[in-house]
């Protein structure tokens, strides 16, 4: 462990909350509009894991996006998709869809689940800087076999979607917010340490098990959003559905005791720009937002290349 590194402490933790999105999809939202601009450049993280097809089969019919990137990561099940660029197909277990909406794209995402009726996945929204809001849309579908998996000396298994771990680089590159996106599994009684850029926002979202996301393990050492007003036992560890936002530093450390933990680790460079956001469109000013919706009504939303 590098003694010169400044370990990031937890700034705040909270639990994802149930919500309904799309045409009636029941999911858990880790963060969204109300957390702005706390997680800049990230806007939203939805957890759409379910074992009940009634929770997700209504899906996300045709809708527009402008000014952002949407990153869909599927653990299991299938999602049928199509867009105004002519792309269509399935995102299956282990696949990632990294879509840069840019100047405007219209698409649909229809979860189908697996043979058991399970649908397990996540969608992250990342903002685009003002200079890139109207860039040409770009679509990347990354298959499971393209995502490298490495195992550290201490047994952590890491799926490197975007960013770099040691000498291993993820398949998604050339993203304007310079993000990292990892799926990390850490066995019981182990430690995971990863260097991060000191000027980046860093967050972790726990998707299984239980772990400790800084070295203090002290209740009230950071801000915790309790489950209700009578919650009297803030935990030191973080379990399934917990969002961890880190403070300043250039390294994060996660440890486990009796239980393993699996989490998404995400970082990106903050934009520090004004945000005008309504529904699936995120711009910098209300006038830009008004123009986007007017163009959608007029049929001029999708721009020719």
mmCIF file of C-alpha atoms in Angstrom:
data_model
loop_
_atom_site.group_PDB
_atom_site.id
_atom_site.type_symbol
_atom_site.label_atom_id
_atom_site.label_comp_id
_atom_site.label_asym_id
_atom_site.label_seq_id
_atom_site.Cartn_x
_atom_site.Cartn_y
_atom_site.Cartn_z
ATOM 1 C CA UNK A 1 0.000 0.000 0.000
ATOM 2 C CA UNK A 2 1.438 3.393 -1.033
ATOM 3 C CA UNK A 3 1.979 5.446 2.153
ATOM 4 C CA UNK A 4 2.253 8.655 0.113
ATOM 5 C CA UNK A 5 -1.177 8.236 -1.412
ATOM 6 C CA UNK A 6 -4.057 10.218 0.069
ATOM 7 C CA UNK A 7 -6.821 7.734 0.742
ATOM 8 C CA UNK A 8 -10.258 9.041 -0.051
ATOM 9 C CA UNK A 9 -12.695 8.980 2.815
ATOM 10 C CA UNK A 10 -16.414 8.560 2.333
ATOM 11 C CA UNK A 11 -18.189 11.882 1.896
ATOM 12 C CA UNK A 12 -21.743 10.536 1.990
ATOM 13 C CA UNK A 13 -23.699 7.284 1.683
ATOM 14 C CA UNK A 14 -27.360 6.623 0.974
ATOM 15 C CA UNK A 15 -29.676 3.858 -0.189
ATOM 16 C CA UNK A 16 -31.265 3.579 -3.620
ATOM 17 C CA UNK A 17 -34.998 4.269 -3.602
ATOM 18 C CA UNK A 18 -37.893 2.623 -5.484
ATOM 19 C CA UNK A 19 -39.307 4.598 -8.399
ATOM 20 C CA UNK A 20 -41.279 4.049 -11.605
ATOM 21 C CA UNK A 21 -39.797 5.100 -14.944
ATOM 22 C CA UNK A 22 -40.418 4.641 -18.671
ATOM 23 C CA UNK A 23 -43.802 3.090 -19.477
ATOM 24 C CA UNK A 24 -44.121 1.683 -15.967
ATOM 25 C CA UNK A 25 -40.804 0.052 -15.090
ATOM 26 C CA UNK A 26 -40.296 -0.524 -11.361
ATOM 27 C CA UNK A 27 -36.669 0.074 -10.432
ATOM 28 C CA UNK A 28 -34.427 1.501 -7.716
ATOM 29 C CA UNK A 29 -32.779 4.886 -8.282
ATOM 30 C CA UNK A 30 -29.377 5.320 -6.657
ATOM 31 C CA UNK A 31 -29.249 9.014 -7.563
ATOM 32 C CA UNK A 32 -30.882 11.456 -9.938
ATOM 33 C CA UNK A 33 -32.105 15.033 -10.282
ATOM 34 C CA UNK A 34 -32.295 15.747 -6.547
ATOM 35 C CA UNK A 35 -28.599 14.951 -6.036
ATOM 36 C CA UNK A 36 -27.422 17.587 -8.549
ATOM 37 C CA UNK A 37 -24.642 18.652 -8.802
ATOM 38 C CA UNK A 38 -23.179 16.424 -6.090
ATOM 39 C CA UNK A 39 -22.013 13.693 -8.497
ATOM 40 C CA UNK A 40 -20.934 15.867 -11.445
ATOM 41 C CA UNK A 41 -20.439 14.772 -14.263
ATOM 42 C CA UNK A 42 -22.868 11.946 -13.485
ATOM 43 C CA UNK A 43 -26.586 12.634 -13.519
ATOM 44 C CA UNK A 44 -28.436 9.426 -12.737
ATOM 45 C CA UNK A 45 -27.928 5.777 -11.819
ATOM 46 C CA UNK A 46 -30.837 3.339 -12.062
ATOM 47 C CA UNK A 47 -30.787 -0.229 -10.760
ATOM 48 C CA UNK A 48 -33.329 -2.267 -12.738
ATOM 49 C CA UNK A 49 -32.685 -5.689 -11.211
ATOM 50 C CA UNK A 50 -35.898 -7.685 -10.815
ATOM 51 C CA UNK A 51 -37.127 -11.281 -10.753
ATOM 52 C CA UNK A 52 -40.668 -10.237 -11.715
ATOM 53 C CA UNK A 53 -41.371 -9.599 -15.425
ATOM 54 C CA UNK A 54 -44.279 -7.329 -14.457
ATOM 55 C CA UNK A 55 -41.715 -4.908 -13.031
ATOM 56 C CA UNK A 56 -39.938 -4.302 -16.341
ATOM 57 C CA UNK A 57 -41.846 -5.660 -19.361
ATOM 58 C CA UNK A 58 -43.461 -2.261 -20.153
ATOM 59 C CA UNK A 59 -39.948 -1.045 -20.933
ATOM 60 C CA UNK A 60 -38.786 2.295 -22.285
ATOM 61 C CA UNK A 61 -40.581 2.930 -25.608
ATOM 62 C CA UNK A 62 -39.320 5.436 -28.173
ATOM 63 C CA UNK A 63 -38.009 8.615 -26.523
ATOM 64 C CA UNK A 64 -35.390 11.294 -27.270
ATOM 65 C CA UNK A 65 -32.065 12.135 -25.627
ATOM 66 C CA UNK A 66 -29.794 15.119 -26.119
ATOM 67 C CA UNK A 67 -26.726 16.408 -24.307
ATOM 68 C CA UNK A 68 -25.800 13.239 -22.395
ATOM 69 C CA UNK A 69 -24.425 9.722 -22.578
ATOM 70 C CA UNK A 70 -26.362 6.695 -21.352
ATOM 71 C CA UNK A 71 -24.433 3.637 -20.231
ATOM 72 C CA UNK A 72 -26.396 0.399 -19.857
ATOM 73 C CA UNK A 73 -24.707 -2.582 -18.199
ATOM 74 C CA UNK A 74 -26.575 -5.897 -18.176
ATOM 75 C CA UNK A 75 -25.705 -8.609 -15.660
ATOM 76 C CA UNK A 76 -28.366 -11.041 -16.867
ATOM 77 C CA UNK A 77 -31.352 -11.059 -19.182
ATOM 78 C CA UNK A 78 -31.849 -9.395 -22.559
ATOM 79 C CA UNK A 79 -32.693 -5.849 -23.594
ATOM 80 C CA UNK A 80 -33.926 -5.234 -27.144
ATOM 81 C CA UNK A 81 -32.955 -1.826 -28.469
ATOM 82 C CA UNK A 82 -33.283 0.338 -31.542
ATOM 83 C CA UNK A 83 -32.513 3.963 -32.395
ATOM 84 C CA UNK A 84 -32.862 6.682 -35.030
ATOM 85 C CA UNK A 85 -29.356 5.899 -36.347
ATOM 86 C CA UNK A 86 -30.595 2.516 -37.538
ATOM 87 C CA UNK A 87 -28.965 0.483 -34.785
ATOM 88 C CA UNK A 88 -30.928 -2.427 -33.381
ATOM 89 C CA UNK A 89 -30.267 -5.652 -31.552
ATOM 90 C CA UNK A 90 -29.984 -7.209 -28.105
ATOM 91 C CA UNK A 91 -27.882 -6.396 -25.078
ATOM 92 C CA UNK A 92 -27.372 -9.629 -23.169
ATOM 93 C CA UNK A 93 -25.676 -10.851 -19.991
ATOM 94 C CA UNK A 94 -22.338 -9.100 -19.513
ATOM 95 C CA UNK A 95 -22.835 -6.638 -22.393
ATOM 96 C CA UNK A 96 -22.585 -2.844 -22.270
ATOM 97 C CA UNK A 97 -24.322 -0.251 -24.434
ATOM 98 C CA UNK A 98 -22.530 3.103 -24.346
ATOM 99 C CA UNK A 99 -24.636 5.626 -26.208
ATOM 100 C CA UNK A 100 -23.583 9.219 -26.776
ATOM 101 C CA UNK A 101 -26.791 11.100 -27.537
ATOM 102 C CA UNK A 102 -24.992 14.330 -28.465
ATOM 103 C CA UNK A 103 -27.126 16.552 -30.707
ATOM 104 C CA UNK A 104 -30.050 14.165 -30.521
ATOM 105 C CA UNK A 105 -31.090 10.577 -30.814
ATOM 106 C CA UNK A 106 -34.428 8.792 -30.489
ATOM 107 C CA UNK A 107 -34.334 5.242 -29.196
ATOM 108 C CA UNK A 108 -36.146 2.552 -27.291
ATOM 109 C CA UNK A 109 -35.018 -0.049 -24.747
ATOM 110 C CA UNK A 110 -37.284 -3.003 -24.030
ATOM 111 C CA UNK A 111 -36.131 -5.401 -21.267
ATOM 112 C CA UNK A 112 -37.031 -9.030 -21.932
ATOM 113 C CA UNK A 113 -35.333 -10.810 -19.028
ATOM 114 C CA UNK A 114 -33.852 -14.307 -19.104
ATOM 115 C CA UNK A 115 -35.564 -17.699 -19.213
ATOM 116 C CA UNK A 116 -36.323 -17.477 -15.491
ATOM 117 C CA UNK A 117 -37.912 -14.049 -15.868
ATOM 118 C CA UNK A 118 -34.971 -12.262 -14.262
ATOM 119 C CA UNK A 119 -33.734 -8.892 -15.534
ATOM 120 C CA UNK A 120 -30.527 -7.642 -13.913
ATOM 121 C CA UNK A 121 -28.845 -4.448 -14.980
ATOM 122 C CA UNK A 122 -28.006 -0.791 -14.454
ATOM 123 C CA UNK A 123 -28.155 2.446 -16.418
ATOM 124 C CA UNK A 124 -25.849 5.383 -15.741
ATOM 125 C CA UNK A 125 -26.269 8.851 -17.256
ATOM 126 C CA UNK A 126 -23.172 11.002 -17.781
ATOM 127 C CA UNK A 127 -23.395 14.663 -18.719
ATOM 128 C CA UNK A 128 -21.643 16.155 -21.734
ATOM 129 C CA UNK A 129 -19.807 19.509 -21.566
ATOM 130 C CA UNK A 130 -21.357 22.458 -23.385
ATOM 131 C CA UNK A 131 -18.815 22.189 -26.224
ATOM 132 C CA UNK A 132 -19.889 18.580 -26.853
ATOM 133 C CA UNK A 133 -23.650 18.828 -26.313
ATOM 134 C CA UNK A 134 -24.301 19.006 -30.056
ATOM 135 C CA UNK A 135 -21.681 16.498 -31.215
ATOM 136 C CA UNK A 136 -22.717 13.748 -33.604
ATOM 137 C CA UNK A 137 -24.456 10.872 -31.821
ATOM 138 C CA UNK A 138 -22.303 7.818 -31.294
ATOM 139 C CA UNK A 139 -23.312 4.306 -30.402
ATOM 140 C CA UNK A 140 -21.111 1.522 -29.008
ATOM 141 C CA UNK A 141 -22.194 -1.985 -28.172
ATOM 142 C CA UNK A 142 -19.551 -3.832 -26.179
ATOM 143 C CA UNK A 143 -20.024 -7.587 -25.912
ATOM 144 C CA UNK A 144 -19.148 -9.544 -22.805
ATOM 145 C CA UNK A 145 -16.151 -11.246 -24.430
ATOM 146 C CA UNK A 146 -14.637 -7.833 -25.248
ATOM 147 C CA UNK A 147 -14.524 -6.752 -21.582
ATOM 148 C CA UNK A 148 -11.258 -7.863 -19.951
ATOM 149 C CA UNK A 149 -11.394 -9.505 -16.521
ATOM 150 C CA UNK A 150 -8.342 -9.326 -14.298
ATOM 151 C CA UNK A 151 -7.650 -10.746 -10.853
ATOM 152 C CA UNK A 152 -5.436 -8.836 -8.420
ATOM 153 C CA UNK A 153 -2.883 -10.434 -6.115
ATOM 154 C CA UNK A 154 -5.410 -10.184 -3.283
ATOM 155 C CA UNK A 155 -8.135 -11.957 -5.221
ATOM 156 C CA UNK A 156 -10.277 -9.056 -6.445
ATOM 157 C CA UNK A 157 -11.904 -9.827 -9.822
ATOM 158 C CA UNK A 158 -12.385 -6.716 -11.938
ATOM 159 C CA UNK A 159 -14.327 -6.306 -15.174
ATOM 160 C CA UNK A 160 -12.699 -3.315 -16.847
ATOM 161 C CA UNK A 161 -15.391 -1.627 -18.958
ATOM 162 C CA UNK A 162 -13.778 1.796 -19.206
ATOM 163 C CA UNK A 163 -10.507 3.052 -17.756
ATOM 164 C CA UNK A 164 -7.353 1.277 -16.694
ATOM 165 C CA UNK A 165 -6.317 -1.201 -14.004
ATOM 166 C CA UNK A 166 -2.567 -1.750 -13.956
ATOM 167 C CA UNK A 167 -1.776 -2.321 -17.644
ATOM 168 C CA UNK A 168 -5.270 -3.496 -18.624
ATOM 169 C CA UNK A 169 -7.394 -0.956 -20.516
ATOM 170 C CA UNK A 170 -11.151 -1.240 -21.010
ATOM 171 C CA UNK A 171 -12.710 -1.355 -24.501
ATOM 172 C CA UNK A 172 -14.630 1.939 -24.135
ATOM 173 C CA UNK A 173 -12.209 4.798 -24.810
ATOM 174 C CA UNK A 174 -12.111 8.434 -25.979
ATOM 175 C CA UNK A 175 -14.910 9.644 -23.678
ATOM 176 C CA UNK A 176 -14.900 13.388 -22.996
ATOM 177 C CA UNK A 177 -15.387 13.121 -19.209
ATOM 178 C CA UNK A 178 -12.406 10.720 -18.909
ATOM 179 C CA UNK A 179 -14.412 8.138 -16.942
ATOM 180 C CA UNK A 180 -13.600 4.819 -15.341
ATOM 181 C CA UNK A 181 -16.230 2.107 -14.963
ATOM 182 C CA UNK A 182 -15.401 -1.181 -13.230
ATOM 183 C CA UNK A 183 -17.390 -4.118 -11.890
ATOM 184 C CA UNK A 184 -15.424 -5.332 -8.852
ATOM 185 C CA UNK A 185 -15.848 -8.554 -6.858
ATOM 186 C CA UNK A 186 -13.842 -8.765 -3.625
ATOM 187 C CA UNK A 187 -13.778 -12.034 -1.614
ATOM 188 C CA UNK A 188 -14.192 -12.149 2.167
ATOM 189 C CA UNK A 189 -11.182 -11.059 4.216
ATOM 190 C CA UNK A 190 -9.487 -9.204 1.353
ATOM 191 C CA UNK A 191 -8.465 -5.674 0.365
ATOM 192 C CA UNK A 192 -8.837 -3.735 -2.896
ATOM 193 C CA UNK A 193 -6.863 -0.554 -3.535
ATOM 194 C CA UNK A 194 -7.121 1.538 -6.686
ATOM 195 C CA UNK A 195 -5.531 4.881 -7.633
ATOM 196 C CA UNK A 196 -7.934 7.567 -8.853
ATOM 197 C CA UNK A 197 -7.373 10.996 -10.332
ATOM 198 C CA UNK A 198 -7.475 13.617 -7.579
ATOM 199 C CA UNK A 199 -9.743 15.975 -9.540
ATOM 200 C CA UNK A 200 -12.342 13.309 -10.415
ATOM 201 C CA UNK A 201 -15.678 12.504 -8.811
ATOM 202 C CA UNK A 202 -15.544 8.926 -7.502
ATOM 203 C CA UNK A 203 -18.512 6.781 -6.481
ATOM 204 C CA UNK A 204 -19.238 3.143 -5.732
ATOM 205 C CA UNK A 205 -22.582 1.336 -5.862
ATOM 206 C CA UNK A 206 -22.856 -1.933 -3.943
ATOM 207 C CA UNK A 207 -24.704 -4.667 -5.832
ATOM 208 C CA UNK A 208 -24.037 -7.687 -3.621
ATOM 209 C CA UNK A 209 -22.574 -8.603 -0.250
ATOM 210 C CA UNK A 210 -21.059 -6.215 2.264
ATOM 211 C CA UNK A 211 -17.835 -4.230 2.503
ATOM 212 C CA UNK A 212 -16.025 -1.285 4.071
ATOM 213 C CA UNK A 213 -15.336 1.549 1.662
ATOM 214 C CA UNK A 214 -12.785 3.548 3.619
ATOM 215 C CA UNK A 215 -10.258 2.820 6.343
ATOM 216 C CA UNK A 216 -12.002 4.562 9.275
ATOM 217 C CA UNK A 217 -14.955 2.249 9.947
ATOM 218 C CA UNK A 218 -16.299 4.897 12.331
ATOM 219 C CA UNK A 219 -20.041 5.723 12.560
ATOM 220 C CA UNK A 220 -20.785 9.395 11.801
ATOM 221 C CA UNK A 221 -17.352 9.887 10.219
ATOM 222 C CA UNK A 222 -19.309 10.842 7.089
ATOM 223 C CA UNK A 223 -22.827 11.960 6.189
ATOM 224 C CA UNK A 224 -25.343 9.111 6.110
ATOM 225 C CA UNK A 225 -28.907 9.342 4.855
ATOM 226 C CA UNK A 226 -30.895 7.093 7.215
ATOM 227 C CA UNK A 227 -33.683 4.845 6.036
ATOM 228 C CA UNK A 228 -36.187 6.735 8.187
ATOM 229 C CA UNK A 229 -36.309 9.218 11.071
ATOM 230 C CA UNK A 230 -36.135 6.412 13.645
ATOM 231 C CA UNK A 231 -33.029 4.774 12.157
ATOM 232 C CA UNK A 232 -30.631 4.734 15.122
ATOM 233 C CA UNK A 233 -27.904 2.413 13.831
ATOM 234 C CA UNK A 234 -25.797 3.897 11.039
ATOM 235 C CA UNK A 235 -23.695 1.015 9.701
ATOM 236 C CA UNK A 236 -19.940 1.172 9.162
ATOM 237 C CA UNK A 237 -20.203 -1.309 6.296
ATOM 238 C CA UNK A 238 -22.094 -0.825 3.035
ATOM 239 C CA UNK A 239 -24.383 -3.462 1.558
ATOM 240 C CA UNK A 240 -26.579 -4.065 -1.487
ATOM 241 C CA UNK A 241 -28.210 -0.901 -2.835
ATOM 242 C CA UNK A 242 -25.853 1.527 -1.063
ATOM 243 C CA UNK A 243 -24.355 4.440 -2.974
ATOM 244 C CA UNK A 244 -20.950 5.598 -1.720
ATOM 245 C CA UNK A 245 -19.721 9.074 -2.691
ATOM 246 C CA UNK A 246 -16.045 9.681 -1.963
ATOM 247 C CA UNK A 247 -14.339 12.858 -0.810
ATOM 248 C CA UNK A 248 -10.937 14.138 -1.910
ATOM 249 C CA UNK A 249 -7.835 12.029 -2.482
ATOM 250 C CA UNK A 250 -5.999 9.971 -5.068
ATOM 251 C CA UNK A 251 -6.664 6.400 -3.906
ATOM 252 C CA UNK A 252 -9.626 4.357 -2.688
ATOM 253 C CA UNK A 253 -9.505 1.268 -0.501
ATOM 254 C CA UNK A 254 -12.238 -1.317 0.039
ATOM 255 C CA UNK A 255 -11.956 -4.115 2.597
ATOM 256 C CA UNK A 256 -14.096 -7.078 3.611
ATOM 257 C CA UNK A 257 -14.406 -9.215 6.733
ATOM 258 C CA UNK A 258 -16.678 -12.270 6.828
ATOM 259 C CA UNK A 259 -18.574 -11.440 3.639
ATOM 260 C CA UNK A 260 -17.604 -10.805 0.038
ATOM 261 C CA UNK A 261 -18.736 -7.664 -1.763
ATOM 262 C CA UNK A 262 -19.488 -6.734 -5.366
ATOM 263 C CA UNK A 263 -19.751 -3.140 -6.495
ATOM 264 C CA UNK A 264 -19.633 -0.805 -9.471
ATOM 265 C CA UNK A 265 -16.776 1.684 -9.236
ATOM 266 C CA UNK A 266 -17.230 4.816 -11.353
ATOM 267 C CA UNK A 267 -15.222 8.020 -11.698
ATOM 268 C CA UNK A 268 -15.193 11.001 -14.043
ATOM 269 C CA UNK A 269 -14.010 14.576 -14.403
ATOM 270 C CA UNK A 270 -16.542 17.159 -13.154
ATOM 271 C CA UNK A 271 -17.787 19.636 -15.751
ATOM 272 C CA UNK A 272 -18.670 22.439 -13.299
ATOM 273 C CA UNK A 273 -21.213 23.875 -15.724
ATOM 274 C CA UNK A 274 -24.794 25.023 -15.370
ATOM 275 C CA UNK A 275 -27.452 22.360 -15.905
ATOM 276 C CA UNK A 276 -30.912 22.675 -17.444
ATOM 277 C CA UNK A 277 -32.574 19.262 -17.219
ATOM 278 C CA UNK A 278 -36.032 18.021 -18.017
ATOM 279 C CA UNK A 279 -36.849 14.362 -18.635
ATOM 280 C CA UNK A 280 -34.427 12.739 -21.104
ATOM 281 C CA UNK A 281 -32.761 15.991 -22.234
ATOM 282 C CA UNK A 282 -29.959 17.785 -20.375
ATOM 283 C CA UNK A 283 -28.621 21.125 -21.610
ATOM 284 C CA UNK A 284 -26.902 24.169 -20.072
ATOM 285 C CA UNK A 285 -29.665 26.785 -20.318
ATOM 286 C CA UNK A 286 -33.440 26.874 -20.229
ATOM 287 C CA UNK A 287 -33.441 28.368 -23.731
ATOM 288 C CA UNK A 288 -31.467 25.382 -25.054
ATOM 289 C CA UNK A 289 -33.906 23.089 -23.303
ATOM 290 C CA UNK A 290 -36.910 24.889 -24.788
ATOM 291 C CA UNK A 291 -35.350 24.689 -28.262
ATOM 292 C CA UNK A 292 -34.702 20.956 -27.912
ATOM 293 C CA UNK A 293 -38.317 20.186 -27.026
ATOM 294 C CA UNK A 294 -39.592 22.477 -29.770
ATOM 295 C CA UNK A 295 -37.427 20.670 -32.322
ATOM 296 C CA UNK A 296 -38.739 17.347 -31.077
ATOM 297 C CA UNK A 297 -42.291 18.562 -31.653
ATOM 298 C CA UNK A 298 -41.354 19.950 -35.081
ATOM 299 C CA UNK A 299 -39.616 16.758 -36.225
ATOM 300 C CA UNK A 300 -36.199 18.422 -36.529
ATOM 301 C CA UNK A 301 -34.668 16.961 -33.365
ATOM 302 C CA UNK A 302 -32.390 14.400 -35.049
ATOM 303 C CA UNK A 303 -29.732 16.275 -37.026
ATOM 304 C CA UNK A 304 -28.320 15.070 -40.363
ATOM 305 C CA UNK A 305 -24.612 14.294 -40.335
#
